[in-house]
JSON list of C-alpha atoms in Angstrom, two decimals:
[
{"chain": "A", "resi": 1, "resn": "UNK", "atom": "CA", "xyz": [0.16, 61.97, 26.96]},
{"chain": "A", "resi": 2, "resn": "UNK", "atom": "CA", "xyz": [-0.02, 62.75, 23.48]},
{"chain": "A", "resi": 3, "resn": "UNK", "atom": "CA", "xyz": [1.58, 66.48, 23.68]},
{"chain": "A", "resi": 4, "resn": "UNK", "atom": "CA", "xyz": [4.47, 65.00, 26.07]},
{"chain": "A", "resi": 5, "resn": "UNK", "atom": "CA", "xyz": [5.22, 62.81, 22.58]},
{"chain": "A", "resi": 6, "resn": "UNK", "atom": "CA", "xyz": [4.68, 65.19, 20.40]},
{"chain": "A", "resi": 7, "resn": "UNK", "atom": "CA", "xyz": [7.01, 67.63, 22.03]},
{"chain": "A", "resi": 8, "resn": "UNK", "atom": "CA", "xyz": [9.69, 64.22, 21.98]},
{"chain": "A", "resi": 9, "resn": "UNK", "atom": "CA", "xyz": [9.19, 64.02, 18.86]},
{"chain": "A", "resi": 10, "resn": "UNK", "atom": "CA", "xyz": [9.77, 67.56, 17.91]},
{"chain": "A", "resi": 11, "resn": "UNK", "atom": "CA", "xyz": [12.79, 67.37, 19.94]},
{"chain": "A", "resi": 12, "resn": "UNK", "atom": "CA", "xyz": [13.91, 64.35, 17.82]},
{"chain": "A", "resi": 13, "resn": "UNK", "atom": "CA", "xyz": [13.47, 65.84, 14.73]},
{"chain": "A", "resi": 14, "resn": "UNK", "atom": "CA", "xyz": [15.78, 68.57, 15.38]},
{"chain": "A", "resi": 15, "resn": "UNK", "atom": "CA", "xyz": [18.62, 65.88, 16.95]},
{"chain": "A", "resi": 16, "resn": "UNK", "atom": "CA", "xyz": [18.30, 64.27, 13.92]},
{"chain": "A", "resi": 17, "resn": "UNK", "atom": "CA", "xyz": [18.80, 67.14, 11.45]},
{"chain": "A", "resi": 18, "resn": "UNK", "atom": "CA", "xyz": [22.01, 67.59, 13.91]},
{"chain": "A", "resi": 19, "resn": "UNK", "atom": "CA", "xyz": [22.89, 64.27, 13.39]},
{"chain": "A", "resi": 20, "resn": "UNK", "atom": "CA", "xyz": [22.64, 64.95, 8.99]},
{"chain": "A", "resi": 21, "resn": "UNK", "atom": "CA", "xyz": [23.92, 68.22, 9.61]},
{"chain": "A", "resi": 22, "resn": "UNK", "atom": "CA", "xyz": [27.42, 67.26, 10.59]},
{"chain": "A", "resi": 23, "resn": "UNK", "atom": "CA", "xyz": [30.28, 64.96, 9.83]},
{"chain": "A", "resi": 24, "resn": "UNK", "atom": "CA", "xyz": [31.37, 61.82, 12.16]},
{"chain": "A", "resi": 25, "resn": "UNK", "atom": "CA", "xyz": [34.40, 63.99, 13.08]},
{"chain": "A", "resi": 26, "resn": "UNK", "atom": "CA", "xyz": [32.10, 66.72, 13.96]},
{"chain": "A", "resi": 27, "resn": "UNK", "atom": "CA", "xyz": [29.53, 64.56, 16.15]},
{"chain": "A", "resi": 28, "resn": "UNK", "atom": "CA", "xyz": [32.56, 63.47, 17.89]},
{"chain": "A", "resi": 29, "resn": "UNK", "atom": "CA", "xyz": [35.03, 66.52, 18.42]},
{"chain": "A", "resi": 30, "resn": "UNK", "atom": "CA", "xyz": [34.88, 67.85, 22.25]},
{"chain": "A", "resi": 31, "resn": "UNK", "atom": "CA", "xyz": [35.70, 71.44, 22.22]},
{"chain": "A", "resi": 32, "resn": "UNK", "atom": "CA", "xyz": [38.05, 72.99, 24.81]},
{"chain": "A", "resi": 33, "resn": "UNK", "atom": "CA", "xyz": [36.59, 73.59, 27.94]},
{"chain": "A", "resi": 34, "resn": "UNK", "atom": "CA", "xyz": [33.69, 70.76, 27.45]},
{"chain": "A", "resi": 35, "resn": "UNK", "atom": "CA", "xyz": [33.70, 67.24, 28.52]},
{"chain": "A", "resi": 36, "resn": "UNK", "atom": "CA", "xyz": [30.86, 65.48, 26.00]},
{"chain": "A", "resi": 37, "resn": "UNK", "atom": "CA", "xyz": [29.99, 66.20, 22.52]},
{"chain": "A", "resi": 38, "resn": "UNK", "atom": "CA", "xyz": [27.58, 66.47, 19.95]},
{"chain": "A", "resi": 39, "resn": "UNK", "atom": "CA", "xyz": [26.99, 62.43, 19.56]},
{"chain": "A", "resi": 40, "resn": "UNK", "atom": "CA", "xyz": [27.50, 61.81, 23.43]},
{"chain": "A", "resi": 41, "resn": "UNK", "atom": "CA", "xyz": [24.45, 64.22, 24.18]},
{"chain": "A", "resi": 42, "resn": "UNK", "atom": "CA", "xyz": [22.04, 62.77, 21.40]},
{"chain": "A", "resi": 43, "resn": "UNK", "atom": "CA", "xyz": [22.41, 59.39, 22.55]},
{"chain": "A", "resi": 44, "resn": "UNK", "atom": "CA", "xyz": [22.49, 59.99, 26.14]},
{"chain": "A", "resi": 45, "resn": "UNK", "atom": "CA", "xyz": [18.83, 61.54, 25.43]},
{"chain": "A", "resi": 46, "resn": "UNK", "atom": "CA", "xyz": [17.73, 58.05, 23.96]},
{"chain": "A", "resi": 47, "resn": "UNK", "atom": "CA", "xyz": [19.56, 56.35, 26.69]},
{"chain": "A", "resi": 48, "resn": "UNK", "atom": "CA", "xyz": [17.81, 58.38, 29.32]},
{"chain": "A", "resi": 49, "resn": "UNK", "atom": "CA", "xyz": [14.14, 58.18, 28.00]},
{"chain": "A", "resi": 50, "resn": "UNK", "atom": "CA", "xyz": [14.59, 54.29, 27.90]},
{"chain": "A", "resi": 51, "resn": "UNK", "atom": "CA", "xyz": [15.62, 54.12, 30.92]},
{"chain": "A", "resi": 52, "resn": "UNK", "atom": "CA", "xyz": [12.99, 56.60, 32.77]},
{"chain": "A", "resi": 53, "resn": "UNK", "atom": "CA", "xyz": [10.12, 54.90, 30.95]},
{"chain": "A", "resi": 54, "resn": "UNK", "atom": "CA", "xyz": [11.00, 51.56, 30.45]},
{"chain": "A", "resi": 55, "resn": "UNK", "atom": "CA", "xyz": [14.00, 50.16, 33.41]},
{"chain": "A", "resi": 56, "resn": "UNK", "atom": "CA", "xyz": [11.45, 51.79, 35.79]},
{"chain": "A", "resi": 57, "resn": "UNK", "atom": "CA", "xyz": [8.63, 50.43, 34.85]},
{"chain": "A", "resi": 58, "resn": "UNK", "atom": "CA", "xyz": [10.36, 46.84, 34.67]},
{"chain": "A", "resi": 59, "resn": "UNK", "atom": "CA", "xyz": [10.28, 46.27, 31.10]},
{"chain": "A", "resi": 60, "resn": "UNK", "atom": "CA", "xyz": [12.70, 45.32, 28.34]},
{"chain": "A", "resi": 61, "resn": "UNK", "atom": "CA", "xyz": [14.65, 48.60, 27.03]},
{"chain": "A", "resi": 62, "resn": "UNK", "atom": "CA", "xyz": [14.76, 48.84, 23.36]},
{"chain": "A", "resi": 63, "resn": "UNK", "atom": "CA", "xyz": [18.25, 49.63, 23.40]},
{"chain": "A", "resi": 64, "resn": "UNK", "atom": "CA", "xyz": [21.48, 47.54, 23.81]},
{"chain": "A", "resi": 65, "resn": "UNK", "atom": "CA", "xyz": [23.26, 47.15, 26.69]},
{"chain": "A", "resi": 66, "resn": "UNK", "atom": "CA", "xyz": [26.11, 48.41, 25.54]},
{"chain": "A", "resi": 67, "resn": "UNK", "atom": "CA", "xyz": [24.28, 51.70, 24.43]},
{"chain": "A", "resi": 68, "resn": "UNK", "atom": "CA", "xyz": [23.22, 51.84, 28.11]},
{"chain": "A", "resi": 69, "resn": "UNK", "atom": "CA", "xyz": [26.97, 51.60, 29.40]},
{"chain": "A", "resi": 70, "resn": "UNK", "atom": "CA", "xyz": [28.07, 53.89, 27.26]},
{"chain": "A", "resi": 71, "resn": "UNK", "atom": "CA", "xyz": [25.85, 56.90, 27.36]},
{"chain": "A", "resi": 72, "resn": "UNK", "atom": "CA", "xyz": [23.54, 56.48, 30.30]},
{"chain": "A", "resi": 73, "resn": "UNK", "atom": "CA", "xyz": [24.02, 59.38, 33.26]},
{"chain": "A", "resi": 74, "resn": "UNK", "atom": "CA", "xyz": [27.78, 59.88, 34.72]},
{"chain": "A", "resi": 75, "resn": "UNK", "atom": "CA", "xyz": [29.64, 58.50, 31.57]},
{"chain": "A", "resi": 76, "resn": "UNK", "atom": "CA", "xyz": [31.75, 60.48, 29.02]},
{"chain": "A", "resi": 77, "resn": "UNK", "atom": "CA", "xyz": [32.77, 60.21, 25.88]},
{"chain": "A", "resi": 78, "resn": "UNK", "atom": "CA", "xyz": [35.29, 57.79, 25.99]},
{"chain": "A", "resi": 79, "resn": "UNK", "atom": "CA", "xyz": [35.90, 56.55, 22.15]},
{"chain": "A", "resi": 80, "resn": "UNK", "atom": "CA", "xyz": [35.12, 58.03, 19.27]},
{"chain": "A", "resi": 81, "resn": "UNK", "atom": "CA", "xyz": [31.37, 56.72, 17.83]},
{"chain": "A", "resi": 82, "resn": "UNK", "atom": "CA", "xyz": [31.54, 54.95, 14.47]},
{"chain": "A", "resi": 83, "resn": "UNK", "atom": "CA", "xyz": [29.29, 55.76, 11.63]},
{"chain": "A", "resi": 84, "resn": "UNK", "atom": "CA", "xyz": [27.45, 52.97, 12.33]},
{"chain": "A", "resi": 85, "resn": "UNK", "atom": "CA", "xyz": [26.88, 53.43, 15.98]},
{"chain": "A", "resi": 86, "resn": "UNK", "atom": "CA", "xyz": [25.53, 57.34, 14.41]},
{"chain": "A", "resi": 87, "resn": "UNK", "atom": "CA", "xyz": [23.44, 54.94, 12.48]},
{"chain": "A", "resi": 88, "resn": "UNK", "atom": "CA", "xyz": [22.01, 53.07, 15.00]},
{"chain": "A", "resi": 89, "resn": "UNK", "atom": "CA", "xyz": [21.19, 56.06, 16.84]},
{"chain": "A", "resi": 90, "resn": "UNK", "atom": "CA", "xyz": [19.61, 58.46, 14.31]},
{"chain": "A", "resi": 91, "resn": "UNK", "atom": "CA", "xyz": [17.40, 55.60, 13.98]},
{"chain": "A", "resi": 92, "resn": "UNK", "atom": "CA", "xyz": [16.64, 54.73, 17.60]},
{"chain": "A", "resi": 93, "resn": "UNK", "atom": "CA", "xyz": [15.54, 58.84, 17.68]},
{"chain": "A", "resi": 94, "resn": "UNK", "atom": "CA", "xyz": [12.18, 58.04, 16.48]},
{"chain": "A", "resi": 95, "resn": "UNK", "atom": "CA", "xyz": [11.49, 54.25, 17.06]},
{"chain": "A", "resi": 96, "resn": "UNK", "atom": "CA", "xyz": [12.11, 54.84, 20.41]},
{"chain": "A", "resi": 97, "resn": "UNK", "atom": "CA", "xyz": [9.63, 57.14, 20.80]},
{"chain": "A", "resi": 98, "resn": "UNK", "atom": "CA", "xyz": [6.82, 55.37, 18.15]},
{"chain": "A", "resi": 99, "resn": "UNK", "atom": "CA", "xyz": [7.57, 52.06, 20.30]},
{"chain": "A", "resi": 100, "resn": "UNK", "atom": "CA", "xyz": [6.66, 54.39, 23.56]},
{"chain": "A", "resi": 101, "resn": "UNK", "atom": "CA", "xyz": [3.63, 55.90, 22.02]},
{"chain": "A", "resi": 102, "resn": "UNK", "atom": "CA", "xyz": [2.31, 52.46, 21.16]},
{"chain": "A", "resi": 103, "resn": "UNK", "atom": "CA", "xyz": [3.13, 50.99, 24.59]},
{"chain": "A", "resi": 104, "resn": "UNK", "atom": "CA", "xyz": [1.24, 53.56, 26.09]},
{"chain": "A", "resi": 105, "resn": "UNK", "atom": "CA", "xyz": [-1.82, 52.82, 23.98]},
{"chain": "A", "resi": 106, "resn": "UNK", "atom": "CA", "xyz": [-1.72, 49.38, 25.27]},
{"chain": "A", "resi": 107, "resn": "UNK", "atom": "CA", "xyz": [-1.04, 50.26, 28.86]},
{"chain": "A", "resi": 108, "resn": "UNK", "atom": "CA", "xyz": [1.98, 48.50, 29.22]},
{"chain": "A", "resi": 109, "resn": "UNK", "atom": "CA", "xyz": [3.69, 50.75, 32.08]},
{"chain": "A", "resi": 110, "resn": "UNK", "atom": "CA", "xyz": [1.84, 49.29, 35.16]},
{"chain": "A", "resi": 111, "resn": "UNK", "atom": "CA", "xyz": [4.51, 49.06, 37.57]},
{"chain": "A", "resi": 112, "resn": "UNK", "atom": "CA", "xyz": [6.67, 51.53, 37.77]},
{"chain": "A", "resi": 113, "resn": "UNK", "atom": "CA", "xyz": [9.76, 52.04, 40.66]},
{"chain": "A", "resi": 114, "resn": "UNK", "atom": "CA", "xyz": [8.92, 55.41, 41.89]},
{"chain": "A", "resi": 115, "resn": "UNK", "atom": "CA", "xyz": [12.36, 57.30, 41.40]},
{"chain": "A", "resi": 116, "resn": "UNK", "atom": "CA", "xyz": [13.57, 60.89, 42.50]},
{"chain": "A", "resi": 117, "resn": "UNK", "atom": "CA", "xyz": [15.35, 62.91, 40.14]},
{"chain": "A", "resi": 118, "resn": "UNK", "atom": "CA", "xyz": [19.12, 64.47, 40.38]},
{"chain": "A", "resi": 119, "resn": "UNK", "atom": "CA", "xyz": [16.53, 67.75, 40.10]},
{"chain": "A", "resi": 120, "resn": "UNK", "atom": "CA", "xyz": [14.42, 66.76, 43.30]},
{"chain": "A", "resi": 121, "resn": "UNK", "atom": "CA", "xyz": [11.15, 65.78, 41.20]},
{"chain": "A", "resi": 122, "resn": "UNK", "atom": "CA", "xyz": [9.98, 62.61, 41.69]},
{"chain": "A", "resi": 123, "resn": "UNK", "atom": "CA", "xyz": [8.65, 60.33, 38.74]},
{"chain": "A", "resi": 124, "resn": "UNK", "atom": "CA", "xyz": [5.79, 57.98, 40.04]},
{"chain": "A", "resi": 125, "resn": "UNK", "atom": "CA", "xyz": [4.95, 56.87, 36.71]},
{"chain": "A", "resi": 126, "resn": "UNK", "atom": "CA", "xyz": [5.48, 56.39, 33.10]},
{"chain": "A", "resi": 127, "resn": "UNK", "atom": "CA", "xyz": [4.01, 59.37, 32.19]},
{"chain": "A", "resi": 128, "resn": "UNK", "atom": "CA", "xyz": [5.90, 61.84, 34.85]},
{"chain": "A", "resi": 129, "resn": "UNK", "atom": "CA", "xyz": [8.81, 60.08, 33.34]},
{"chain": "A", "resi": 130, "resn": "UNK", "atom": "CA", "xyz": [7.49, 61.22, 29.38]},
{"chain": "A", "resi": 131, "resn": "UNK", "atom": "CA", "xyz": [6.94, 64.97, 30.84]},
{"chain": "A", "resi": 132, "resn": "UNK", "atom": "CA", "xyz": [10.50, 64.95, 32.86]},
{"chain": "A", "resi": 133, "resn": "UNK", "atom": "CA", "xyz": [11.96, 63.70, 29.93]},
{"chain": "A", "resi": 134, "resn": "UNK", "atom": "CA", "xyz": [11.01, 66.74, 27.99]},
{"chain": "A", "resi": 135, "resn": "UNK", "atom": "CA", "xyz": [13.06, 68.80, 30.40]},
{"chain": "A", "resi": 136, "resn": "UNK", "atom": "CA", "xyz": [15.72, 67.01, 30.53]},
{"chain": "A", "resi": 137, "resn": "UNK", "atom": "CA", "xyz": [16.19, 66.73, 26.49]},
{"chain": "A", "resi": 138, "resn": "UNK", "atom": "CA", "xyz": [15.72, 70.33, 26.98]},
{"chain": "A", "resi": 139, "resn": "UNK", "atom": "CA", "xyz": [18.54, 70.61, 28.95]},
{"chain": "A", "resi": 140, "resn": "UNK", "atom": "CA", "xyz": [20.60, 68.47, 26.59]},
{"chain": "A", "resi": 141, "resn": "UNK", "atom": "CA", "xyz": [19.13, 70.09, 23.58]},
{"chain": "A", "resi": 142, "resn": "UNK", "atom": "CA", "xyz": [20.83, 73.57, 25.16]},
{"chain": "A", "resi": 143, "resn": "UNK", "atom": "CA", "xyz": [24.16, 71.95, 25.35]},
{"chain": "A", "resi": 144, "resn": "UNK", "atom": "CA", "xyz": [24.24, 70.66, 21.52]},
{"chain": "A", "resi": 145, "resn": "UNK", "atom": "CA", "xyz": [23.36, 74.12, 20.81]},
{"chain": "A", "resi": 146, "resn": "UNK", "atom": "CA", "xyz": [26.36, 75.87, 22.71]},
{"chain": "A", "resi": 147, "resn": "UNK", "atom": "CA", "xyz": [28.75, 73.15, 21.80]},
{"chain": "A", "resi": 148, "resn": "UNK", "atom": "CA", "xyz": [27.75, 73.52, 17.38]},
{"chain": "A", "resi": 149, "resn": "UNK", "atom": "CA", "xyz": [29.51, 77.03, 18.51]},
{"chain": "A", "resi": 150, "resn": "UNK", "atom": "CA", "xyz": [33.04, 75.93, 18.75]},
{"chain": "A", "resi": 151, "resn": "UNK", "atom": "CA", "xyz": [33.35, 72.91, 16.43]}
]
């Protein structure tokens, strides 16, 4: 399990030198011919992990709500993200993933609601869900980089 968080957290670090790297206008322009942006991506990638690991396994997110509504899979942006909401989320980059790291040392993922993938994989457990999360910032990752292109 340790590699599956270290490769999170390698992935973090670079969303979070995006998330320095670029004004609030910036995290939030869509370019033509897109329908998310920068912002939209990075916290739908917290949003995501939280819920593979945590909603599965029938534990308390550490998220809000209202983070979940906004970002989780088949939203958009719809508003504009204040600076505090970047804030929040530069933050959540790495606690989210130092929180998982310590859960897992204490076993806390015992039940877990098998789930199948919009990719056909099926998670059975908390740690599928760590190593399909890796793909799937991967894939997220990939669109940050082609949308920095055009804003």
């Amino acid at each position: 399990m340790n590699t599956s968080l270290d490769v999170t957290r390698t992935s973090r670090k670079m969303l979070s030198q995006i998330l320095k790297g670029y004004t609030l206008a910036q995290l939030n322009a869509i370019p033509e011919g897109h329908n998310n942006n920068l912002i939209w991506n990075i916290a739908h990638i917290v949003v995501v992990q939280q819920m593979l690991v945590y909603k599965l396994s029938g534990l308390p997110m550490n998220i809000s709500d209202t983070l979940v509504e906004k970002y989780k899979k088949g939203t958009k942006p719809e508003q504009d993200a204040t600076q505090a909401e970047v804030d929040e989320i530069y933050n959540l980059l790495m606690e989210t993933i130092d929180q998982t790291e310590i859960d897992m040392n204490n076993n806390s993922f015992v039940n877990y609601q098998e789930y199948p993938t919009s990719t056909g994989f099926v998670l059975k457990n908390a740690k599928d869900a760590m190593f399909f999360n890796s793909f799937h910032e991967g894939i997220h990752i990939g669109a940050i980089l082609g949308i920095r292109k055009f804003i």
